Amino acid sequence: MISPTLFQDIEYDKLFNPRLAWESLPTVLEGLPYTLAISLAGMAIGLLLGFFLALGRSSTAIYLRWPSRLYISFMRGTPILVFLFLLYFGLPFIGLTLSAVTAAVIGFGLNSAAYNAEIIRASLKSVSTGQWEASRALGFSYWQTVRHVIIPQATRIALPPLTNVMLDLVKATSLAAVISVPEMIQRAQTVIGRTGDAMTLYLLVAFIYWPICIIIASFQERLEAHYDFHKK
């Protein structure tokens, strides 16, 4: 049972210090380019690899289907934080050393590829088989059909879930702080170590992430409107 005096002990005047937040904003924003760069690079890798994983997962060839399924299962069942540790702290034991930023980009890219693969696979399957048959009748090759017929139709279906992956990726980049990437959380922790005001700094970081995610969601809506316009 919650004690009735619990909320009486909260020092509400210390929940957020606007002056400290304003003074710390430039320092925290120094980490924004890392957050955006890791997110975009990771998503690009995830989309490219995810596309080929989706094709492999849907293939009738067992030597393509099962490795793709195994990869997707492993990545979806492995915490990204553990994978970041493996890349940054584990690989040096076998003689391969990556910078923190490189490890973060590779880690987020390989991890997001598994989720993107399932989204892309479902989107490709949602396109009517009649589209494949019509393309073959017109003499299109497999890759011509995929590029000019299937992908444009599947893209609109895949947009909302792929945007969710991107939003999760942007927020997940905060985990890169644990391998010393100087992104926003890491920069905020530097200020916290000097001021001791964790509440203000973490709220400040949250207020920065929020509009970034709003912008990404707005971009998704514009893309959907674009595809809806050309569909009519």
GROMACS .gro file of N, CA, C and O in nm, residues 9 20 42 44 47 54 61 73 148 158 163 182 193 213:
model
   56
    9ASP      N    1   0.700   1.408   0.078
    9ASP     CA    2   0.845   1.419   0.093
    9ASP      C    3   0.915   1.464  -0.035
    9ASP      O    4   1.036   1.486  -0.036
   20LEU      N    5   1.962   2.553  -1.526
   20LEU     CA    6   2.064   2.451  -1.550
   20LEU      C    7   2.040   2.383  -1.684
   20LEU      O    8   2.135   2.354  -1.758
   42GLY      N    9   2.270   0.306  -3.904
   42GLY     CA   10   2.220   0.176  -3.859
   42GLY      C   11   2.095   0.134  -3.934
   42GLY      O   12   2.079   0.018  -3.973
   44ALA      N   13   2.009   0.236  -4.238
   44ALA     CA   14   2.047   0.208  -4.377
   44ALA      C   15   2.101   0.066  -4.390
   44ALA      O   16   2.063  -0.009  -4.481
   47LEU      N   17   1.810  -0.179  -4.341
   47LEU     CA   18   1.719  -0.191  -4.456
   47LEU      C   19   1.781  -0.275  -4.566
   47LEU      O   20   1.715  -0.361  -4.625
   54ALA      N   21   1.497  -1.090  -4.607
   54ALA     CA   22   1.355  -1.116  -4.637
   54ALA      C   23   1.343  -1.206  -4.759
   54ALA      O   24   1.261  -1.300  -4.761
   61ALA      N   25   1.483  -2.226  -5.145
   61ALA     CA   26   1.613  -2.293  -5.126
   61ALA      C   27   1.645  -2.300  -4.977
   61ALA      O   28   1.653  -2.197  -4.910
   73SER      N   29   1.614  -1.504  -3.593
   73SER     CA   30   1.581  -1.554  -3.461
   73SER      C   31   1.684  -1.512  -3.357
   73SER      O   32   1.651  -1.468  -3.247
  148HIS      N   33   1.059  -0.298  -6.006
  148HIS     CA   34   0.964  -0.206  -6.069
  148HIS      C   35   0.817  -0.233  -6.034
  148HIS      O   36   0.733  -0.144  -6.053
  158ALA      N   37   0.487  -0.120  -4.591
  158ALA     CA   38   0.597  -0.134  -4.494
  158ALA      C   39   0.628  -0.006  -4.420
  158ALA      O   40   0.693  -0.010  -4.315
  163THR      N   41   0.890   0.273  -3.987
  163THR     CA   42   0.907   0.397  -3.910
  163THR      C   43   0.916   0.367  -3.762
  163THR      O   44   0.994   0.430  -3.689
  182PRO      N   45   3.001   0.937  -2.741
  182PRO     CA   46   2.962   1.066  -2.679
  182PRO      C   47   2.830   1.120  -2.733
  182PRO      O   48   2.821   1.234  -2.778
  193GLY      N   49   2.760   1.451  -1.349
  193GLY     CA   50   2.875   1.429  -1.262
  193GLY      C   51   2.927   1.557  -1.201
  193GLY      O   52   2.983   1.556  -1.091
  213CYS      N   53   1.155   1.247  -3.264
  213CYS     CA   54   1.062   1.140  -3.300
  213CYS      C   55   0.937   1.196  -3.367
  213CYS      O   56   0.881   1.132  -3.457
   0.00000   0.00000   0.00000
